[in-house]
Short mmCIF file of N, CA and C in Angstrom, two decimals:
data_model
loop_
_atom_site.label_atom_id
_atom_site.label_comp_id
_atom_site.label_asym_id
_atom_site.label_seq_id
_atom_site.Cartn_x
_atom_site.Cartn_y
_atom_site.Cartn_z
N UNK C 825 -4.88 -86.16 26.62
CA UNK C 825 -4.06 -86.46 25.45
C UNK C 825 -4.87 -87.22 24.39
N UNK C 826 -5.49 -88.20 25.10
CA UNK C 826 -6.91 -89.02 24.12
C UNK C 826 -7.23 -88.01 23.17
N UNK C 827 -8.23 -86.83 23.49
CA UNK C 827 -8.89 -85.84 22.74
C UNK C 827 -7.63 -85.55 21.45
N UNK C 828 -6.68 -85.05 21.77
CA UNK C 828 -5.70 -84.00 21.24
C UNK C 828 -5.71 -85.64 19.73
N UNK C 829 -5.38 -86.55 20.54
CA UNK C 829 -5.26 -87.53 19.16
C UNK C 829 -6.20 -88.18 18.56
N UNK C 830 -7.65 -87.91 18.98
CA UNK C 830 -8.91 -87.48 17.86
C UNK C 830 -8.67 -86.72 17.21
N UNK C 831 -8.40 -85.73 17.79
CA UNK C 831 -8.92 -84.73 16.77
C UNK C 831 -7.60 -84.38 15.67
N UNK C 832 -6.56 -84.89 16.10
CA UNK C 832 -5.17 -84.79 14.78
C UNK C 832 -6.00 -85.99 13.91
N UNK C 833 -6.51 -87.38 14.66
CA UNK C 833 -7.16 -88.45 13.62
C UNK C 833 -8.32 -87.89 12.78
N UNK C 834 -9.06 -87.30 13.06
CA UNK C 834 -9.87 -86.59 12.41
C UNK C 834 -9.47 -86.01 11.55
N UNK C 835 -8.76 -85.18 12.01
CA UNK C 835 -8.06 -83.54 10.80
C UNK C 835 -7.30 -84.94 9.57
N UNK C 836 -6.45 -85.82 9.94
CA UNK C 836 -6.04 -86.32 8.34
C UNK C 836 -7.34 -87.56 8.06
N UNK C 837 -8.14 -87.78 8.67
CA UNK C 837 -8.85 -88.78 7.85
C UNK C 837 -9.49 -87.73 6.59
N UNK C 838 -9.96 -86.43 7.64
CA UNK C 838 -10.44 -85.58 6.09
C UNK C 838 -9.70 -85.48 5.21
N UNK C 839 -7.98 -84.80 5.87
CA UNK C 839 -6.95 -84.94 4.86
C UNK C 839 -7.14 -85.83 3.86
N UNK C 840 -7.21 -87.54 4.13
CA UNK C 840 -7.02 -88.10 3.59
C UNK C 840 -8.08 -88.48 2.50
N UNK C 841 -9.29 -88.03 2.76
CA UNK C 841 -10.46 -88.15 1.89
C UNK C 841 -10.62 -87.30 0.34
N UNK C 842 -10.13 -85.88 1.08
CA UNK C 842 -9.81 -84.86 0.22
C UNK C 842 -8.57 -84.96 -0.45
N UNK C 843 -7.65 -85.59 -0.10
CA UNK C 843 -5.89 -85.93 -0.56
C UNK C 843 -6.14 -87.19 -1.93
N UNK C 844 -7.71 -87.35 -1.77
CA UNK C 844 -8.00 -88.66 -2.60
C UNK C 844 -8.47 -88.18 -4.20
N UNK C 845 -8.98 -86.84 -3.67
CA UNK C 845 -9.56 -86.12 -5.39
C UNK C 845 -9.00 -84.94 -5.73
N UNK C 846 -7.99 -84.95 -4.78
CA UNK C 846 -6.87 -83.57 -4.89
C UNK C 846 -5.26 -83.99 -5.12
N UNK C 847 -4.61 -83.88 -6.27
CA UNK C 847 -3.60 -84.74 -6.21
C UNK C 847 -1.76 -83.63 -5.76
N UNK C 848 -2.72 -82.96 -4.80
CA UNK C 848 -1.17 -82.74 -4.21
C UNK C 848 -1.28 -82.77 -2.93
N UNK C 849 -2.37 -83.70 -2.50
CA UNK C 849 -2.48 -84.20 -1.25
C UNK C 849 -2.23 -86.12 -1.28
N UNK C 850 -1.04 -86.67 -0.30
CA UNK C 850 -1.50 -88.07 -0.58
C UNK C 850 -2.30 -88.75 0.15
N UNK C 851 -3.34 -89.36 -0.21
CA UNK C 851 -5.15 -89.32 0.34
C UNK C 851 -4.79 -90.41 1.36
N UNK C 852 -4.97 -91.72 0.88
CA UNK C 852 -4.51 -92.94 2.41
C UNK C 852 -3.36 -92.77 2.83
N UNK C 853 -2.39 -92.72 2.60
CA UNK C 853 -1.29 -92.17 3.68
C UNK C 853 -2.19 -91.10 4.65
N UNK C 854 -2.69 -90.04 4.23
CA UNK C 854 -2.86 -89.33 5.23
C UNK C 854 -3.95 -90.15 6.03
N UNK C 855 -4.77 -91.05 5.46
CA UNK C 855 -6.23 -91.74 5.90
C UNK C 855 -5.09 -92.69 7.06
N UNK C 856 -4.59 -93.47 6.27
CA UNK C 856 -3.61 -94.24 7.62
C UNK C 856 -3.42 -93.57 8.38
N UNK C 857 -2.84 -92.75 8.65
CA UNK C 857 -1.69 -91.89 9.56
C UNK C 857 -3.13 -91.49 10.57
N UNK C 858 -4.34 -91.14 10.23
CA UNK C 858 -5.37 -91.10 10.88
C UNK C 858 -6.14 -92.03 11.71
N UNK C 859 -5.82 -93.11 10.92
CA UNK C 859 -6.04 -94.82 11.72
C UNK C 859 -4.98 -94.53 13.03
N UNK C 860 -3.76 -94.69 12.71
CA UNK C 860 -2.69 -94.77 13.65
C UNK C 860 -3.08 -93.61 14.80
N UNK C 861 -3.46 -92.61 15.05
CA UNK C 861 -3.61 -91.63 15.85
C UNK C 861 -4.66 -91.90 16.90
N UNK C 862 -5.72 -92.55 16.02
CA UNK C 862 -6.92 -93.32 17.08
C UNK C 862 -6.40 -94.26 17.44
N UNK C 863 -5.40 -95.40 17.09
CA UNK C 863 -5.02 -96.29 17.89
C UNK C 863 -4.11 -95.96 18.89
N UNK C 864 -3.05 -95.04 18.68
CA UNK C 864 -2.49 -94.65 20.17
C UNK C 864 -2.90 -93.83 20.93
N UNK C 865 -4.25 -93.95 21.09
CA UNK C 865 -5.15 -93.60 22.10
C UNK C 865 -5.47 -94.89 23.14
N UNK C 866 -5.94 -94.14 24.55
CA UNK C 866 -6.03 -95.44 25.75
C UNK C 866 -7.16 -96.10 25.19
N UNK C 867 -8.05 -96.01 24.72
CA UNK C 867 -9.60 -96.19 24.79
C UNK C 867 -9.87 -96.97 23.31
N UNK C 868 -9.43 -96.59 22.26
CA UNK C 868 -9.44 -97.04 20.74
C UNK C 868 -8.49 -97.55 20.59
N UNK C 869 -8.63 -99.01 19.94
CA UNK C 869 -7.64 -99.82 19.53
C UNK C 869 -7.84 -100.45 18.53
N UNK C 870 -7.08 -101.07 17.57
CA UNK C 870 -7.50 -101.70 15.78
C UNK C 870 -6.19 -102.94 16.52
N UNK C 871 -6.43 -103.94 15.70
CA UNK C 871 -5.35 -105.17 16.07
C UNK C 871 -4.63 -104.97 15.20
N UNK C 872 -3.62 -105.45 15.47
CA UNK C 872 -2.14 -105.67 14.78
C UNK C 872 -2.37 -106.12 13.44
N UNK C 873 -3.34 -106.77 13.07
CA UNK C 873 -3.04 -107.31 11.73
C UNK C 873 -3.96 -106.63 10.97
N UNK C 874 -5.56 -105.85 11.62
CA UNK C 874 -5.88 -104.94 11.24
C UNK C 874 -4.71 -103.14 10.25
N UNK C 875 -3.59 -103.55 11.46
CA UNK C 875 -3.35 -102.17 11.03
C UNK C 875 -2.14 -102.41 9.76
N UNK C 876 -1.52 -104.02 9.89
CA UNK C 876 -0.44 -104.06 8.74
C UNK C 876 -1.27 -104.61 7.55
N UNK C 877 -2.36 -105.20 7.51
CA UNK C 877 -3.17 -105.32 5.94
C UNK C 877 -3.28 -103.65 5.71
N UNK C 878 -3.92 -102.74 6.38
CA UNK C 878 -4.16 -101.67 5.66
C UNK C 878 -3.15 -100.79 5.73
N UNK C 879 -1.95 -100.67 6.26
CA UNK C 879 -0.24 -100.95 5.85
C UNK C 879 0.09 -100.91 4.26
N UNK C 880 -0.54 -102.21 3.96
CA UNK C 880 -0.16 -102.99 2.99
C UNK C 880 -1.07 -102.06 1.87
N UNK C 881 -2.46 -101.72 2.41
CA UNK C 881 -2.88 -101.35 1.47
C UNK C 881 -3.00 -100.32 0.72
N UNK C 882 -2.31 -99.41 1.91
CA UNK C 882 -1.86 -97.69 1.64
C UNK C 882 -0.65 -97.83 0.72
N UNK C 883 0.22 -99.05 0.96
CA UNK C 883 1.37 -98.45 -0.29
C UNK C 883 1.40 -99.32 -1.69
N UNK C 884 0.11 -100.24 -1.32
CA UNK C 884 -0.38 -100.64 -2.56
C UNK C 884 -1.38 -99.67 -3.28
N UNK C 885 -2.15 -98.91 -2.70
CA UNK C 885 -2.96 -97.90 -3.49
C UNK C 885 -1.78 -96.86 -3.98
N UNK C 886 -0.60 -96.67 -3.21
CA UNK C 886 0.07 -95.20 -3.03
C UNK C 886 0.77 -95.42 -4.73
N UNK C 887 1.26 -96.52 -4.63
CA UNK C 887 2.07 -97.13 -5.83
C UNK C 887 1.15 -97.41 -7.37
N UNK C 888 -0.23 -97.70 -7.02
CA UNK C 888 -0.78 -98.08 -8.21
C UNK C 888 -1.25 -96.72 -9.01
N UNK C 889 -1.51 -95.99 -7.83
CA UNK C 889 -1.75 -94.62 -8.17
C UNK C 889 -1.19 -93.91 -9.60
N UNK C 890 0.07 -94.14 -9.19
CA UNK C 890 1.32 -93.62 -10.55
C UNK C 890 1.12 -94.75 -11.25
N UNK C 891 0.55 -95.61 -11.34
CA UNK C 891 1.01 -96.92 -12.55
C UNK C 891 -0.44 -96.52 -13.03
N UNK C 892 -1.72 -96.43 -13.02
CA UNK C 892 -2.96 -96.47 -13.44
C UNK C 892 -3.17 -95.73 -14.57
N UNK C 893 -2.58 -94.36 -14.13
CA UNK C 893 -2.88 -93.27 -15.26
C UNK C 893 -1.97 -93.21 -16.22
N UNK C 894 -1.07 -94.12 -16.19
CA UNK C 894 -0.06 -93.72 -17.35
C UNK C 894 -0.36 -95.08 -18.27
N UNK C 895 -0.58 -96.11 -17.37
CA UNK C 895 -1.17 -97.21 -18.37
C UNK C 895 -2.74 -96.99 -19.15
N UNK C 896 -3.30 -95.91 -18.35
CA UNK C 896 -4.70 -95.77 -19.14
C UNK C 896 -3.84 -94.76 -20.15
N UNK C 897 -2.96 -94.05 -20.06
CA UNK C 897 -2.27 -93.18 -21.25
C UNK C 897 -2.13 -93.93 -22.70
N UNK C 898 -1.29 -95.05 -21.73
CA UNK C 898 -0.32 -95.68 -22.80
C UNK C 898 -0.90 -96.76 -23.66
N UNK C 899 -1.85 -96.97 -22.51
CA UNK C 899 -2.92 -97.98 -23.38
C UNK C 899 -4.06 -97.37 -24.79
N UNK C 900 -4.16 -96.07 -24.53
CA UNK C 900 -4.82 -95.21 -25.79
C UNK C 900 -3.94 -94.31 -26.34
N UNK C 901 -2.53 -94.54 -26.50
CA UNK C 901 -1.49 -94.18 -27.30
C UNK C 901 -0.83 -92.47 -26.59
N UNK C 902 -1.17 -92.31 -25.86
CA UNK C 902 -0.89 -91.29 -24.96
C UNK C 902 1.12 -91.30 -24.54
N UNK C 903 1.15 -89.69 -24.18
CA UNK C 903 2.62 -89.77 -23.73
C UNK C 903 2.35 -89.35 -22.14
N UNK C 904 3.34 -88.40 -21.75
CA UNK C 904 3.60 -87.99 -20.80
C UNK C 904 2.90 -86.25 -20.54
N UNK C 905 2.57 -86.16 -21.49
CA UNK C 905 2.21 -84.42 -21.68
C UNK C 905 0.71 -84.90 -21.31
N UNK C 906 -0.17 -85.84 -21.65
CA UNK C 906 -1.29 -86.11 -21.25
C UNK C 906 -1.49 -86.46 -20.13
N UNK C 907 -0.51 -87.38 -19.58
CA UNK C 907 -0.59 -87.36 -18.13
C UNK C 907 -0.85 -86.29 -17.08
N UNK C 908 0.31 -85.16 -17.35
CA UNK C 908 0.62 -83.92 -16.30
C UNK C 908 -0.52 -83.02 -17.17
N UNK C 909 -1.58 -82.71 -18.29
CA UNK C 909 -2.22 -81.77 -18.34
C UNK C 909 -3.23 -82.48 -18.08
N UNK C 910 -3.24 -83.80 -17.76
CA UNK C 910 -4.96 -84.37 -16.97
C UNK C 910 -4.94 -83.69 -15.58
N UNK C 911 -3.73 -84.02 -14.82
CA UNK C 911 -3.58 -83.43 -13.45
C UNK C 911 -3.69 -81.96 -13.59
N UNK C 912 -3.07 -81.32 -14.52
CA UNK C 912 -3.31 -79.88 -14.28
C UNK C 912 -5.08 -79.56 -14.70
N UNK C 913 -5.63 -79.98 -15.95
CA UNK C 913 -6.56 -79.97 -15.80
C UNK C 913 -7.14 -80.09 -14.72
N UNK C 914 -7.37 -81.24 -13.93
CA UNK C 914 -7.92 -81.44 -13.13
C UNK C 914 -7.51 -80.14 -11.57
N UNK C 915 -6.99 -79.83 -11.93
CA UNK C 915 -6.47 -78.62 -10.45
C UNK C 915 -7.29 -77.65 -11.07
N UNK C 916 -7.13 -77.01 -12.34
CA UNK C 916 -8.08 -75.96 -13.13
C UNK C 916 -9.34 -76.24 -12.74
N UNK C 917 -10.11 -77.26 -12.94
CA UNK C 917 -10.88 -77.21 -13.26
C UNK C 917 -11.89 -77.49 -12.09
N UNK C 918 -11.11 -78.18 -10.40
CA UNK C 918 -11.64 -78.14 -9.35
C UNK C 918 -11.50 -76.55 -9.04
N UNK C 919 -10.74 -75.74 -8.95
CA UNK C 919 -11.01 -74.26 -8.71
C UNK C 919 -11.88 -73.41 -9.23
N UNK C 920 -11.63 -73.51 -10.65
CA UNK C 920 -12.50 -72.61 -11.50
C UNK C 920 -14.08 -73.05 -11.73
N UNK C 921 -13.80 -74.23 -11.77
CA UNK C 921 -15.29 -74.75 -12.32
C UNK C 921 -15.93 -75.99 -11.58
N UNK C 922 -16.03 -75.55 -10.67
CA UNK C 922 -16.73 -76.89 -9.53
C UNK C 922 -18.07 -76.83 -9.78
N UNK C 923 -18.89 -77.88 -9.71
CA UNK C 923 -17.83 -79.55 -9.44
C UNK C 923 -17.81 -79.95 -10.96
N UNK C 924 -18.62 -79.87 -12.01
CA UNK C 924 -17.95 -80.15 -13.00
C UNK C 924 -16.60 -80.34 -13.56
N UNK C 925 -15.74 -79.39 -13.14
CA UNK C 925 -14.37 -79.17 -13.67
C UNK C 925 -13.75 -80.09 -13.10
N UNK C 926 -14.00 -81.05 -12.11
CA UNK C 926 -13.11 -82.14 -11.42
C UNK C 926 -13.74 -82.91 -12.90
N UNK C 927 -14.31 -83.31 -13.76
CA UNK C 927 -14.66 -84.58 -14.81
C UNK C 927 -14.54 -83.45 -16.02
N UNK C 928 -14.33 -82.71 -16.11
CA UNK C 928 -13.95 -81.48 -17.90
C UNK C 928 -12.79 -81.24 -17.72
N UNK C 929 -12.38 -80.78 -16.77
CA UNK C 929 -10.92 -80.47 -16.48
C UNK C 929 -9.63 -81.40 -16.99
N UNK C 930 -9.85 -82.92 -16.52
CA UNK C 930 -8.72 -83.69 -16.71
C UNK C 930 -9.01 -84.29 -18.38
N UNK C 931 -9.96 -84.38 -18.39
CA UNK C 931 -9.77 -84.68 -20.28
C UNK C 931 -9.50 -83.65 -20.74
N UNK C 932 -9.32 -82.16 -20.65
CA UNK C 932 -9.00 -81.19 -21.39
C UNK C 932 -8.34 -81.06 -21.18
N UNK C 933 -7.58 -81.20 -20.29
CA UNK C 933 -6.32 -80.89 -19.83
C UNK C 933 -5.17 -82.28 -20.82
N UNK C 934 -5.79 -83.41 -20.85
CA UNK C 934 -5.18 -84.42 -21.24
C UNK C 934 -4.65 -84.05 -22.87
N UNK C 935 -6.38 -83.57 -23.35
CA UNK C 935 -6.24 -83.15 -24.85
C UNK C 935 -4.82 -82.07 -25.15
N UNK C 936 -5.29 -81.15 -24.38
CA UNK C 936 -4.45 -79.71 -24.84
C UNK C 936 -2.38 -80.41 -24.92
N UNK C 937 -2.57 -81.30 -23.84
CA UNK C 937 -1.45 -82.13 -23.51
C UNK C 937 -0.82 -82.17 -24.55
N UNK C 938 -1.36 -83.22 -25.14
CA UNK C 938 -1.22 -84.08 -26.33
C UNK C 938 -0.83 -83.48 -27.92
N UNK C 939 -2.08 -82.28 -27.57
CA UNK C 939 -2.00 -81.19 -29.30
C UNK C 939 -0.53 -80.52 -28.85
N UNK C 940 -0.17 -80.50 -27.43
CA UNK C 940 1.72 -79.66 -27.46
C UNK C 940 2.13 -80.35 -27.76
N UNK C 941 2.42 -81.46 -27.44
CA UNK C 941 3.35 -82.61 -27.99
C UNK C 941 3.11 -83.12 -29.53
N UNK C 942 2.66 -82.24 -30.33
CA UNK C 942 2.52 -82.34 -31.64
C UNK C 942 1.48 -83.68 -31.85
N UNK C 943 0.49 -84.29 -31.26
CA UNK C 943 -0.09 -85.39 -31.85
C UNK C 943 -1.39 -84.46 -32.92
N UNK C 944 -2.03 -84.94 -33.72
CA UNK C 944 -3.32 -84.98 -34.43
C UNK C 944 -4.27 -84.52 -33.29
N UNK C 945 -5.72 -84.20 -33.49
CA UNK C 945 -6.14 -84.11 -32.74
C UNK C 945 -7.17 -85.27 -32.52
N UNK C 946 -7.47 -86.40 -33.34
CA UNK C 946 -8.09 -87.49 -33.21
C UNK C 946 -6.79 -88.07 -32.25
N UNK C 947 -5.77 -88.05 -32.24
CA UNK C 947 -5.41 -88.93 -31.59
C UNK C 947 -4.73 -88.64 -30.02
N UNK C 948 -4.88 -87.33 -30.65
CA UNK C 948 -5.15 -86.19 -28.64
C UNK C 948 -6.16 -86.34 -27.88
N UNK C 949 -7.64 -86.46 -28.66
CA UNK C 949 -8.70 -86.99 -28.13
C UNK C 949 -8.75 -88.18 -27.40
N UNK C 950 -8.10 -89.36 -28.30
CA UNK C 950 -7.68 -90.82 -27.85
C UNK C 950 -7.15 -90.79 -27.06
N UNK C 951 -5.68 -90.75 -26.66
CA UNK C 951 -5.11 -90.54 -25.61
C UNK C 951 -5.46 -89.70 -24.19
N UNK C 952 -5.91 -88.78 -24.90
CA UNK C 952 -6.78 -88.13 -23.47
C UNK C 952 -7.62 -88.28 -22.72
N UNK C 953 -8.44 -89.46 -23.51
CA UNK C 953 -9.30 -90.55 -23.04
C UNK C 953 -8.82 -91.26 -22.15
N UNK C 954 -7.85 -91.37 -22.75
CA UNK C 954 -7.22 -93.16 -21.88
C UNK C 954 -6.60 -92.21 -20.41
N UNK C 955 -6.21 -91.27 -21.07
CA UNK C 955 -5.48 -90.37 -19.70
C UNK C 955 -6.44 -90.59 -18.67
N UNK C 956 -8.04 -90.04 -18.70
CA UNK C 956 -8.58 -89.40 -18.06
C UNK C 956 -9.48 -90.47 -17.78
N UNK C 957 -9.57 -91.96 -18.21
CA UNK C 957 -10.07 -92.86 -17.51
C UNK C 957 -8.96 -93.13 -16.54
N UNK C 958 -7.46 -93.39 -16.83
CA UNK C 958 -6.90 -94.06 -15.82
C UNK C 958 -6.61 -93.08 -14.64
N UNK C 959 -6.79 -91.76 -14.87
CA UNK C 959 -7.33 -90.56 -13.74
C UNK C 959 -8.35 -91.16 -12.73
N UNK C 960 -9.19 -91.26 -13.83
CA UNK C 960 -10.63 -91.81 -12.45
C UNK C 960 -10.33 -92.69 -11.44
N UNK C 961 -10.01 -94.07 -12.81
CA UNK C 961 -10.25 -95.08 -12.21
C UNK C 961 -8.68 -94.83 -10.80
N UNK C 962 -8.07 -94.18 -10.48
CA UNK C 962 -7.12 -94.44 -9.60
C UNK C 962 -7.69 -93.08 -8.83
N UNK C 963 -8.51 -92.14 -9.37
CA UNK C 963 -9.16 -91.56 -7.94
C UNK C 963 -10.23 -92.07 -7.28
N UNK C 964 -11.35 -93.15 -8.21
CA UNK C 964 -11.59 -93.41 -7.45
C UNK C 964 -11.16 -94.57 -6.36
N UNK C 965 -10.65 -95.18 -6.66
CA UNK C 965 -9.69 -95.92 -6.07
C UNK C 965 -9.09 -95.57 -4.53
N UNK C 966 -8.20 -94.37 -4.88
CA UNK C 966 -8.26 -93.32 -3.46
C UNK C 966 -9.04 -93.52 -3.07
N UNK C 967 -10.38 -92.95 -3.68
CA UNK C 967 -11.92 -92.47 -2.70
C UNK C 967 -12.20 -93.87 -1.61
N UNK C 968 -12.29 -94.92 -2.67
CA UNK C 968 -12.61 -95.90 -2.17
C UNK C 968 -11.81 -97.04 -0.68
N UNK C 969 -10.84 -96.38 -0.84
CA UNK C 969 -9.75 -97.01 0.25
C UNK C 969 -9.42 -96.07 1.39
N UNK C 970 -9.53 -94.55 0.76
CA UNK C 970 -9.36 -93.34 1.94
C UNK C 970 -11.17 -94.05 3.31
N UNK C 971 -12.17 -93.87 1.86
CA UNK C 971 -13.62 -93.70 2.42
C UNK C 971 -13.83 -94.92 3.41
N UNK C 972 -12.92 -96.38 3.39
CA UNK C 972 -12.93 -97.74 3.69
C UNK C 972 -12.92 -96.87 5.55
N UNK C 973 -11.52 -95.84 5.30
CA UNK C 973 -10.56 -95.90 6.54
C UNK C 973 -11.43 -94.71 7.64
N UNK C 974 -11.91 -93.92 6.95
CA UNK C 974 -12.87 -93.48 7.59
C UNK C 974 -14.12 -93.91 7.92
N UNK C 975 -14.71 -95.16 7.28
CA UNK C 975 -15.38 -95.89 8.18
C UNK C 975 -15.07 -96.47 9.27
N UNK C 976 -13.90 -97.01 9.31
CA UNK C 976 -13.29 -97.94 9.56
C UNK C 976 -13.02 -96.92 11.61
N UNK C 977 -12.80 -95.75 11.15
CA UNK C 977 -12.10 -94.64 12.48
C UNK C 977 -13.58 -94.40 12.99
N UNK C 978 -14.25 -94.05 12.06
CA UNK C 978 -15.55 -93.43 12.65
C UNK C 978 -16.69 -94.76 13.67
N UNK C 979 -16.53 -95.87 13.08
CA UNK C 979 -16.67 -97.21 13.67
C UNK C 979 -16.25 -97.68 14.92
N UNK C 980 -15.00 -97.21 14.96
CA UNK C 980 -14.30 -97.63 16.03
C UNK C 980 -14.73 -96.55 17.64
N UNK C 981 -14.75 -95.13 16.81
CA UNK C 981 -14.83 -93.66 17.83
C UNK C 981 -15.70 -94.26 18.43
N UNK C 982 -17.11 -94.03 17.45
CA UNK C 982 -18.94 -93.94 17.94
C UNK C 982 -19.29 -95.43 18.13
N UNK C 983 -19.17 -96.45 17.79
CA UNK C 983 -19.70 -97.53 17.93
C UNK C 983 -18.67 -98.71 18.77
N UNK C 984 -17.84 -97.81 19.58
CA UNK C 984 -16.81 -99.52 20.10
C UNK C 984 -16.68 -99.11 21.66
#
């Protein structure tokens, strides 16, 4: 049974790595849920307070997630149309045009946003900016908290 719950811990830590620059995957939830699988194993164990800080920190990333990109919106005068064509960008532009299109994708996508919603295009540019920093900065963010938890599993497997 050990094995069977490696290897489900495995399958979402990737989940969760990839759930981190793909946004119709949710990246630490799935990275947690991968922690949890190695711990109810006989052999691998994380302590209790190990597992409710990073608890804490999956629905603090899960939550800031949605607050990041709309404040990098709103902070460079952005609406809501820049928001959802950064994300669509960004889906375009990981398919069609890898790996570039994960960093062309969500500012163009932000722009095109913005010119529907009737703005100027200096100020589609602006906003699409702000879109597509507060994009990053909350993927990488993911990256950085998914990538924590897969150290964190892979640490525990090979080295405990």
């Amino acid at each position: 049974m050990d094995y069977v719950l490696i290897i489900f811990g495995v399958l979402f830590i990737v989940g969760g790595i990839l759930g981190a620059v793909l946004p119709v995957l949710p990246g630490p939830p799935l990275s947690y849920i991968g922690l949890l699988f190695l711990h109810f194993t006989d052999k691998y164990q994380f302590s209790s307070r190990f597992l409710i800080i990073w608890g804490i920190v999956t629905v603090a990333v899960y939550l800031l997630d949605y607050a990041i990109p709309a404040w990098g919106t709103k902070r460079f005068g952005g609406s809501n149309r820049g928001v959802w064509g950064s994300i669509i960008g960004l889906i375009i532009g990981l398919f069609f045009f890898p790996p570039l299109g994960i960093i062309i994708g969500p500012f163009l996508g932000a722009v095109i946003g913005e010119l529907t919603a009737g703005k100027d295009s200096a100020a589609a540019i602006k906003s699409g900016f702000g879109s597509f920093i507060g994009f990053l900065l909350g993927t990488l963010m993911k990256l950085v908290v998914s990538g924590l938890m897969a150290w964190h599993f892979g640490k525990e497997l090979f080295f405990s």
